[in-house]
Amino acid sequence: MASFSSPCLSKQQWFVLFIITFFSLVSRKRCYKSIISFGDSLADTGNLVILLQPNVSPSALPPYGETYFNRPTGRFSDGRLVIDFFAQKFGLPLVPPYFGACNGSNQQFLKGVNFAVAGATALDNAFLAQKGIFNRVTNVSLGVQVGLFKKLLPSLCLGNSLILMGEIGGNDFNYAFFQGIKIEVIRGLVPDVLNVISSAILELIKLGAVTFLVPGNLPIGCQPIYLTSFQTSNLQDYDRSGCLIWLNKFSEYYNGMLKQELNQIRRLHPRANIVYADYYQAAVQFYRSPSQFGFNSTLIACCGGGGPYNYNFSVGCASAGSKSCDDPSSYVSWDGIHLTERAYSLISKAILDGSRTVPRVKIPSAASD
Ligand SMILES: *[C@@H]1O[C@H](CO)[C@@H](O)[C@H](O)[C@H]1NC(C)=O
Ligand SMILES: *[C@@H]1O[C@H](CO)[C@@H](O)[C@H](O)[C@H]1NC(C)=O
Ligand SMILES: *[C@@H]1O[C@H](CO)[C@@H](O)[C@H](O)[C@H]1NC(C)=O
Ligand SMILES: *[C@@H]1O[C@H](CO)[C@@H](O)[C@H](O)[C@H]1NC(C)=O
């Protein structure tokens, strides 16, 4: 190792020092004592199901949950989500849904709490409505989630927690795309969405949070719901994987802006560990080389109401008339909007081993202590 008595380090020595400092910062907490999660259906472990009562969320019906839990749990998949794989890797209990608490005790949240609600947006419903975009699923936007968290705060220790911030923001764009808003207008929403995410992170840093994992958006142009809605006879709109190029370009644009936003927060708060989780790059590989990952079907949903991508807006997975595949593990898409447990498992691996994070860091886990 270089001698640190010399005040002048070579570029290479500085680099080594930087790397060591970086890794010691990231692994300062050898294992997380809890996971605190904000987001939407990609991370919802049961909130929407509770909030929607007496109305029934499809995720409360079979075949949702069939693979791992053998029953619907409110998760929008056949089994576990990325957040579940994280919890299991850290030796923590599966992160309980905040709205599942019925006795007002915070004790149950010492090892984690999940505010993510399927259908949630980053921006408040009122703000979106001004732009002609309507969220008819839930009003528990990111700001509301952070507000609920603050009420719970006294009982939680933030320094040892992994904050999973997202994925959130995807629905702001989903609602806009499916409600016929023009792409230019949707691109205009990106700074607003980033502003909300950034404010949430800054607020949590102020409250003592140190480590954040911030996932970006998935390749929406490969999702059956988008492939169905924006189907076209213009073959040039599709890439070699059969995904819609212009929609994936939107995801890339948004993710690029998100990464820049995170850079800015890092500059303001060099002691915070802010890790971008590249769900996009992790998932896009499935479409490019399906057989390498053991997928048979990438663009057709396992569970849905038929049509070329087994997706039909009026016949969703779990509703009368929908069909489900025999082997969800050979599919990327579970219900046309959400991924299968197998896909989420592969994404979580790519995030935890650092191959799909920015910066490239291995997220310390209980197992590696
Ligand atoms: C209340 O929460 C505590 C802590 O998780 C749990 O042990 C207890 O069973 C709960 N009581 C009821 C009535 O749900
Ligand atoms: C959200 O919706 C619920 C139920 O419709 C309502 O009780 C609540 O006041 C709303 N919250 C906000 C912040 O608008
Ligand atoms: C993929 O699916 C097709 C159609 O269901 C089936 O015929 C084929 O055997 C499957 N291939 C693999 C490798 O599972
Ligand atoms: C969706 O399902 C409905 C009801 O079965 C059917 O009438 C409609 O044609 C389907 N749409 C497409 C695009 O397949």
Coordinates of C-alpha atoms and ligand atoms in Angstrom, one line a residue:
M1 CA 0.0 0.0 0.0
A2 CA 1.1 3.6 -0.6
S3 CA 2.8 5.5 2.1
F4 CA 0.3 7.9 3.5
S5 CA 3.0 10.0 5.1
S6 CA 3.6 11.6 1.7
P7 CA 1.3 14.6 1.3
C8 CA 1.4 14.1 -2.5
L9 CA -0.3 10.9 -3.7
S10 CA -0.1 9.9 -7.3
K11 CA -3.4 9.8 -9.3
Q12 CA -3.4 6.1 -8.9
Q13 CA -2.9 6.3 -5.2
W14 CA -5.7 8.7 -4.9
F15 CA -7.8 6.4 -6.8
V16 CA -7.0 3.5 -4.5
L17 CA -7.7 5.7 -1.4
F18 CA -11.0 6.7 -2.9
I19 CA -12.0 3.2 -3.5
I20 CA -11.1 2.1 0.0
T21 CA -12.9 5.1 1.5
F22 CA -15.9 4.4 -0.6
F23 CA -16.2 0.8 0.3
S24 CA -15.6 1.5 4.0
L25 CA -18.4 4.1 3.8
V26 CA -20.7 1.7 2.1
S27 CA -20.0 -1.2 4.4
R28 CA -19.8 0.8 7.6
K29 CA -22.9 -0.9 8.7
R30 CA -22.1 -4.5 8.3
C31 CA -25.7 -5.5 8.1
Y32 CA -29.0 -3.7 8.0
K33 CA -31.2 -3.8 11.0
S34 CA -34.2 -2.9 9.0
I35 CA -35.6 -2.1 5.6
I36 CA -37.8 1.0 5.2
S37 CA -39.5 1.0 1.8
F38 CA -41.4 3.6 -0.2
G39 CA -42.9 3.0 -3.6
D40 CA -45.6 1.3 -5.7
S41 CA -46.6 -2.1 -6.8
L42 CA -43.1 -3.2 -7.5
A43 CA -42.5 -3.2 -3.8
D44 CA -46.0 -3.4 -2.3
T45 CA -46.2 -6.3 0.1
G46 CA -49.8 -5.9 1.0
N47 CA -50.9 -2.3 1.4
L48 CA -53.2 -1.8 -1.5
V49 CA -55.2 -4.9 -0.6
I50 CA -55.9 -3.5 2.8
L51 CA -56.6 0.0 1.6
L52 CA -59.0 -1.0 -1.2
Q53 CA -61.4 -2.9 1.1
P54 CA -64.3 -3.5 0.6
N55 CA -63.2 -3.3 -3.0
V56 CA -61.1 -6.2 -4.1
S57 CA -57.6 -5.7 -5.6
P58 CA -56.7 -8.4 -8.2
S59 CA -53.6 -9.1 -6.1
A60 CA -56.0 -10.5 -3.4
L61 CA -57.1 -13.2 -5.8
P62 CA -55.5 -16.4 -7.1
P63 CA -53.3 -17.0 -9.0
Y64 CA -51.4 -14.1 -7.5
G65 CA -49.0 -15.5 -4.9
E66 CA -49.2 -19.1 -6.2
T67 CA -45.5 -19.7 -6.5
Y68 CA -44.0 -19.0 -3.2
F69 CA -46.7 -18.2 -0.8
N70 CA -49.3 -20.6 -2.2
R71 CA -51.9 -17.9 -1.6
P72 CA -52.5 -14.2 -2.7
T73 CA -50.7 -11.9 -0.3
G74 CA -51.3 -8.6 -2.0
R75 CA -48.1 -8.8 -4.0
F76 CA -48.5 -8.1 -7.7
S77 CA -46.6 -11.2 -8.8
D78 CA -46.8 -15.0 -8.6
G79 CA -44.4 -14.9 -5.7
R80 CA -41.7 -12.8 -4.0
L81 CA -40.7 -9.2 -5.1
V82 CA -37.3 -7.7 -5.2
I83 CA -37.8 -6.3 -1.6
D84 CA -38.6 -9.8 -0.4
F85 CA -35.3 -11.1 -1.8
F86 CA -33.5 -8.2 -0.1
A87 CA -35.1 -9.0 3.2
Q88 CA -34.3 -12.7 3.0
K89 CA -30.7 -11.9 2.0
F90 CA -30.2 -9.6 5.0
G91 CA -31.7 -12.2 7.3
L92 CA -34.7 -9.9 8.1
P93 CA -38.4 -10.8 8.2
L94 CA -40.3 -10.0 5.0
V95 CA -41.1 -6.3 5.2
P96 CA -44.6 -5.8 6.7
P97 CA -47.1 -3.5 5.0
Y98 CA -47.6 -0.3 7.1
F99 CA -51.4 -0.4 6.6
G100 CA -51.4 -4.0 7.9
A101 CA -50.9 -2.6 11.4
C102 CA -54.2 -2.7 13.2
N103 CA -53.3 -2.3 16.9
G104 CA -51.3 0.9 16.6
S105 CA -48.2 -0.8 18.0
N106 CA -44.9 0.2 16.3
Q107 CA -43.0 -2.7 17.7
Q108 CA -43.7 -4.8 14.7
F109 CA -41.9 -2.3 12.5
L110 CA -38.5 -2.5 14.3
K111 CA -37.1 -4.7 11.5
G112 CA -38.8 -2.9 8.7
V113 CA -41.8 -1.2 7.4
N114 CA -43.2 -0.9 3.9
F115 CA -45.1 2.2 2.8
A116 CA -45.2 1.2 -0.9
V117 CA -48.8 1.1 -2.3
A118 CA -49.6 -0.4 -5.7
G119 CA -50.8 2.3 -8.0
A120 CA -49.0 5.0 -6.1
T121 CA -47.4 7.9 -7.9
A122 CA -44.5 10.1 -6.9
L123 CA -46.6 13.3 -7.5
D124 CA -49.7 14.0 -5.6
N125 CA -53.0 13.2 -7.3
A126 CA -54.0 16.9 -7.2
F127 CA -50.9 17.9 -9.0
L128 CA -51.4 15.2 -11.7
A129 CA -55.0 16.1 -12.1
Q130 CA -54.1 19.7 -13.0
K131 CA -52.2 18.1 -15.9
G132 CA -55.2 16.0 -16.9
I133 CA -53.7 12.8 -15.5
F134 CA -55.8 10.8 -13.0
N135 CA -54.9 8.2 -10.5
R136 CA -58.0 6.2 -9.7
V137 CA -56.2 3.6 -7.6
T138 CA -54.8 5.3 -4.5
N139 CA -53.9 8.7 -3.1
V140 CA -50.9 7.4 -1.1
S141 CA -48.3 9.3 -3.2
L142 CA -44.7 9.4 -2.2
G143 CA -45.3 12.6 -0.1
V144 CA -48.1 10.9 1.8
Q145 CA -45.9 7.9 2.4
V146 CA -43.0 10.0 3.8
G147 CA -45.6 11.9 6.0
L148 CA -46.8 8.6 7.5
F149 CA -43.2 7.5 8.0
K150 CA -42.5 10.7 10.0
K151 CA -45.3 9.9 12.4
L152 CA -43.7 6.5 13.0
L153 CA -40.2 7.8 13.3
P154 CA -39.6 7.9 17.1
S155 CA -39.6 4.2 17.2
L156 CA -37.2 3.6 14.4
C157 CA -33.4 3.8 14.1
L158 CA -32.6 5.2 10.7
G159 CA -28.8 4.9 10.7
N160 CA -28.9 1.1 10.5
S161 CA -31.7 1.0 8.0
L162 CA -31.6 0.4 4.3
I163 CA -34.0 2.8 2.7
L164 CA -35.6 1.4 -0.5
M165 CA -36.8 4.5 -2.3
G166 CA -38.9 3.1 -5.1
E167 CA -39.3 2.2 -7.7
I168 CA -41.6 5.2 -7.6
G169 CA -42.6 7.5 -10.5
G170 CA -43.4 4.8 -13.0
N171 CA -47.1 5.1 -12.4
D172 CA -47.0 8.9 -13.0
F173 CA -46.0 8.0 -16.5
N174 CA -48.1 4.9 -16.8
Y175 CA -51.3 6.8 -16.1
A176 CA -50.2 9.6 -18.5
F177 CA -49.4 7.2 -21.3
F178 CA -52.6 5.2 -21.0
Q179 CA -54.7 8.3 -20.6
G180 CA -53.5 9.6 -24.0
I181 CA -51.2 12.3 -22.8
K182 CA -48.6 13.3 -25.4
I183 CA -45.0 12.1 -25.0
E184 CA -43.7 15.6 -25.0
V185 CA -46.0 16.5 -22.1
I186 CA -44.9 13.3 -20.3
R187 CA -41.2 14.2 -20.7
G188 CA -42.1 17.5 -19.2
L189 CA -43.3 15.7 -16.0
V190 CA -39.9 14.1 -15.4
P191 CA -38.3 17.1 -13.5
D192 CA -41.5 17.2 -11.3
V193 CA -41.3 13.5 -10.5
L194 CA -37.5 13.8 -9.8
N195 CA -38.1 16.8 -7.6
V196 CA -40.5 14.8 -5.4
I197 CA -38.1 11.8 -5.1
S198 CA -35.2 14.1 -4.4
S199 CA -37.1 16.0 -1.7
A200 CA -38.1 12.7 -0.1
I201 CA -34.5 11.5 0.1
L202 CA -33.3 14.9 1.4
E203 CA -36.0 14.8 4.1
L204 CA -35.0 11.3 5.2
I205 CA -31.3 12.3 5.3
K206 CA -32.2 15.2 7.6
L207 CA -34.0 12.6 9.8
G208 CA -30.8 10.5 10.0
A209 CA -31.1 8.1 7.1
V210 CA -27.7 7.1 5.6
T211 CA -28.1 4.3 3.0
F212 CA -30.5 4.5 0.1
L213 CA -31.2 2.2 -2.8
V214 CA -33.0 4.0 -5.5
P215 CA -34.4 1.9 -8.4
G216 CA -35.1 3.4 -11.8
N217 CA -37.9 2.5 -14.2
L218 CA -38.1 -0.9 -16.0
P219 CA -38.0 -1.1 -19.8
I220 CA -41.6 -0.2 -20.3
G221 CA -41.4 -0.8 -24.1
C222 CA -41.1 -4.6 -23.4
Q223 CA -44.2 -4.8 -21.1
P224 CA -47.2 -6.5 -22.5
I225 CA -49.5 -3.7 -21.4
Y226 CA -47.5 -1.2 -23.4
L227 CA -47.0 -3.6 -26.3
T228 CA -50.7 -4.1 -26.5
S229 CA -51.7 -0.4 -26.2
F230 CA -49.1 0.9 -28.6
Q231 CA -49.1 -2.0 -31.0
T232 CA -48.2 -0.9 -34.5
S233 CA -47.7 -2.4 -38.0
N234 CA -44.6 -0.2 -38.3
L235 CA -41.9 -2.9 -37.7
Q236 CA -39.2 -0.2 -37.4
D237 CA -40.7 0.8 -34.1
Y238 CA -39.6 -2.6 -32.6
D239 CA -36.1 -3.6 -31.6
R240 CA -34.7 -7.1 -32.2
S241 CA -36.2 -8.3 -28.9
G242 CA -39.7 -7.2 -30.0
C243 CA -39.8 -4.3 -27.6
L244 CA -41.1 -0.8 -28.6
I245 CA -38.0 1.4 -29.0
W246 CA -39.5 4.8 -28.3
L247 CA -41.0 3.6 -25.0
N248 CA -37.7 2.1 -23.8
K249 CA -36.0 5.3 -24.9
F250 CA -38.4 7.1 -22.5
S251 CA -37.3 4.8 -19.6
E252 CA -33.7 5.4 -20.5
Y253 CA -34.2 9.2 -20.6
Y254 CA -36.0 9.2 -17.2
N255 CA -33.4 6.9 -15.6
G256 CA -30.5 9.1 -16.9
M257 CA -32.1 12.1 -15.3
L258 CA -32.7 10.2 -12.1
K259 CA -29.0 9.3 -12.0
Q260 CA -28.1 12.9 -12.4
E261 CA -30.4 13.9 -9.6
L262 CA -28.8 11.3 -7.3
N263 CA -25.3 12.7 -8.2
Q264 CA -26.5 16.1 -7.1
I265 CA -27.7 14.7 -3.7
R266 CA -24.3 12.9 -3.3
R267 CA -22.5 16.2 -3.8
L268 CA -24.6 17.9 -1.1
H269 CA -24.4 14.9 1.3
P270 CA -21.1 13.1 0.7
R271 CA -21.7 11.0 3.9
A272 CA -24.9 9.5 2.6
N273 CA -24.7 6.3 0.6
I274 CA -26.9 6.7 -2.4
V275 CA -27.0 3.8 -4.7
Y276 CA -28.9 3.7 -8.0
A277 CA -30.4 0.3 -8.6
D278 CA -30.5 -0.3 -12.4
Y279 CA -33.7 -2.4 -12.8
Y280 CA -33.7 -1.3 -16.4
Q281 CA -30.3 -2.8 -17.3
A282 CA -30.9 -5.9 -15.1
A283 CA -34.2 -6.6 -16.9
V284 CA -33.3 -5.6 -20.4
Q285 CA -31.0 -8.6 -20.6
F286 CA -33.9 -11.0 -20.2
Y287 CA -35.4 -9.7 -23.4
R288 CA -32.1 -9.7 -25.3
S289 CA -30.9 -13.2 -24.3
P290 CA -33.9 -15.0 -22.8
S291 CA -32.4 -18.5 -23.0
Q292 CA -29.3 -17.4 -21.1
F293 CA -31.6 -16.7 -18.2
G294 CA -33.9 -19.7 -18.8
F295 CA -36.8 -17.7 -20.0
N296 CA -39.1 -19.1 -22.7
S297 CA -41.5 -16.2 -23.0
T298 CA -40.4 -12.6 -22.6
L299 CA -43.1 -10.4 -24.1
I300 CA -46.2 -12.5 -23.4
A301 CA -47.7 -12.3 -19.9
C302 CA -48.1 -15.5 -18.0
C303 CA -51.5 -14.5 -16.7
G304 CA -54.0 -12.4 -18.7
G305 CA -57.0 -12.1 -20.9
G306 CA -55.6 -13.2 -24.2
G307 CA -54.5 -11.3 -27.3
P308 CA -51.0 -11.4 -28.9
Y309 CA -49.3 -10.5 -25.6
N310 CA -51.9 -12.2 -23.3
Y311 CA -52.9 -8.7 -22.1
N312 CA -56.4 -7.2 -22.3
F313 CA -57.3 -4.0 -20.3
S314 CA -60.8 -5.3 -19.6
V315 CA -59.8 -8.9 -18.6
G316 CA -56.9 -8.6 -16.2
C317 CA -55.1 -11.5 -14.5
A318 CA -57.3 -13.1 -11.9
S319 CA -60.5 -11.9 -13.4
A320 CA -63.1 -14.1 -15.0
G321 CA -61.9 -15.2 -18.5
S322 CA -58.2 -14.8 -17.8
K323 CA -55.7 -17.6 -18.3
S324 CA -52.5 -18.4 -16.5
C325 CA -49.5 -20.2 -17.7
D326 CA -48.3 -23.5 -16.2
D327 CA -44.8 -22.4 -15.5
P328 CA -44.4 -18.7 -14.4
S329 CA -40.7 -19.2 -13.9
S330 CA -40.2 -19.4 -17.7
Y331 CA -41.9 -16.0 -18.2
V332 CA -40.6 -12.5 -17.5
S333 CA -44.0 -10.9 -17.2
W334 CA -46.5 -12.1 -14.7
D335 CA -49.6 -10.1 -15.4
G336 CA -48.6 -7.8 -18.3
I337 CA -47.5 -5.0 -15.9
H338 CA -45.5 -6.7 -13.2
L339 CA -42.8 -9.3 -13.4
T340 CA -42.6 -12.9 -12.2
E341 CA -40.9 -14.0 -9.0
R342 CA -38.1 -15.5 -11.1
A343 CA -37.5 -12.2 -12.9
Y344 CA -37.5 -10.3 -9.6
S345 CA -35.1 -12.8 -8.1
L346 CA -32.6 -12.3 -10.9
I347 CA -33.0 -8.5 -10.6
S348 CA -32.4 -8.6 -6.9
K349 CA -29.2 -10.7 -7.4
A350 CA -27.9 -8.2 -10.0
I351 CA -28.5 -5.4 -7.5
L352 CA -27.0 -7.1 -4.5
D353 CA -23.9 -8.3 -6.2
G354 CA -23.3 -4.7 -7.5
S355 CA -23.3 -5.6 -11.1
R356 CA -26.3 -3.4 -11.8
T357 CA -25.8 -0.6 -9.3
V358 CA -24.3 2.9 -9.7
P359 CA -21.8 3.1 -8.2
R360 CA -20.9 -0.6 -8.5
V361 CA -21.1 -1.7 -4.9
K362 CA -21.8 -4.9 -3.3
I363 CA -24.7 -4.3 -0.9
P364 CA -23.4 -5.7 2.4
S365 CA -25.6 -8.5 3.7
A366 CA -26.0 -10.5 6.8
A367 CA -24.7 -13.5 4.9
S368 CA -21.4 -11.9 4.0
D369 CA -20.6 -10.7 7.6
Ligands
LIG1 C1 -50.2 -6.1 18.1 O1 -48.8 -6.0 17.6 C2 -47.9 -6.8 18.3 C3 -46.5 -6.5 17.9 O2 -46.3 -7.0 16.5 C4 -48.3 -8.3 18.1 O3 -47.5 -9.1 18.9 C5 -49.8 -8.4 18.6 O4 -50.2 -9.8 18.3 C6 -50.7 -7.5 18.0 N1 -52.0 -7.6 18.6 C7 -53.1 -7.6 17.8 C8 -54.4 -7.8 18.6 O5 -53.1 -7.6 16.6
LIG2 C1 -57.2 9.6 0.5 O1 -58.4 8.9 0.2 C2 -59.0 8.4 1.4 C3 -60.2 7.5 1.1 O2 -60.8 7.9 -0.1 C4 -59.5 9.6 2.2 O3 -60.1 9.2 3.4 C5 -58.3 10.5 2.5 O4 -58.7 11.7 3.2 C6 -57.5 10.8 1.3 N1 -56.2 11.5 1.7 C7 -55.7 12.5 1.0 C8 -54.4 13.0 1.5 O5 -56.3 13.0 0.1
LIG3 C1 -41.2 -22.8 -24.9 O1 -42.6 -22.7 -25.1 C2 -43.1 -23.4 -26.2 C3 -44.5 -23.1 -26.4 O2 -45.2 -23.3 -25.2 C4 -42.8 -24.9 -26.0 O3 -43.2 -25.6 -27.1 C5 -41.3 -25.1 -25.8 O4 -41.0 -26.4 -25.5 C6 -40.8 -24.2 -24.7 N1 -39.3 -24.3 -24.7 C7 -38.6 -24.4 -23.6 C8 -37.1 -24.4 -23.7 O5 -39.1 -24.5 -22.5
LIG4 C1 -60.7 -8.1 -24.5 O1 -61.6 -8.9 -24.0 C2 -63.0 -8.5 -24.3 C3 -63.9 -9.3 -23.4 O2 -63.6 -10.7 -23.6 C4 -63.2 -8.7 -25.8 O3 -64.5 -8.3 -26.1 C5 -62.2 -7.8 -26.5 O4 -62.3 -8.1 -27.9 C6 -60.8 -8.1 -26.0 N1 -59.9 -7.2 -26.6 C7 -58.8 -7.5 -27.3 C8 -58.0 -6.4 -27.9 O5 -58.5 -8.7 -27.5

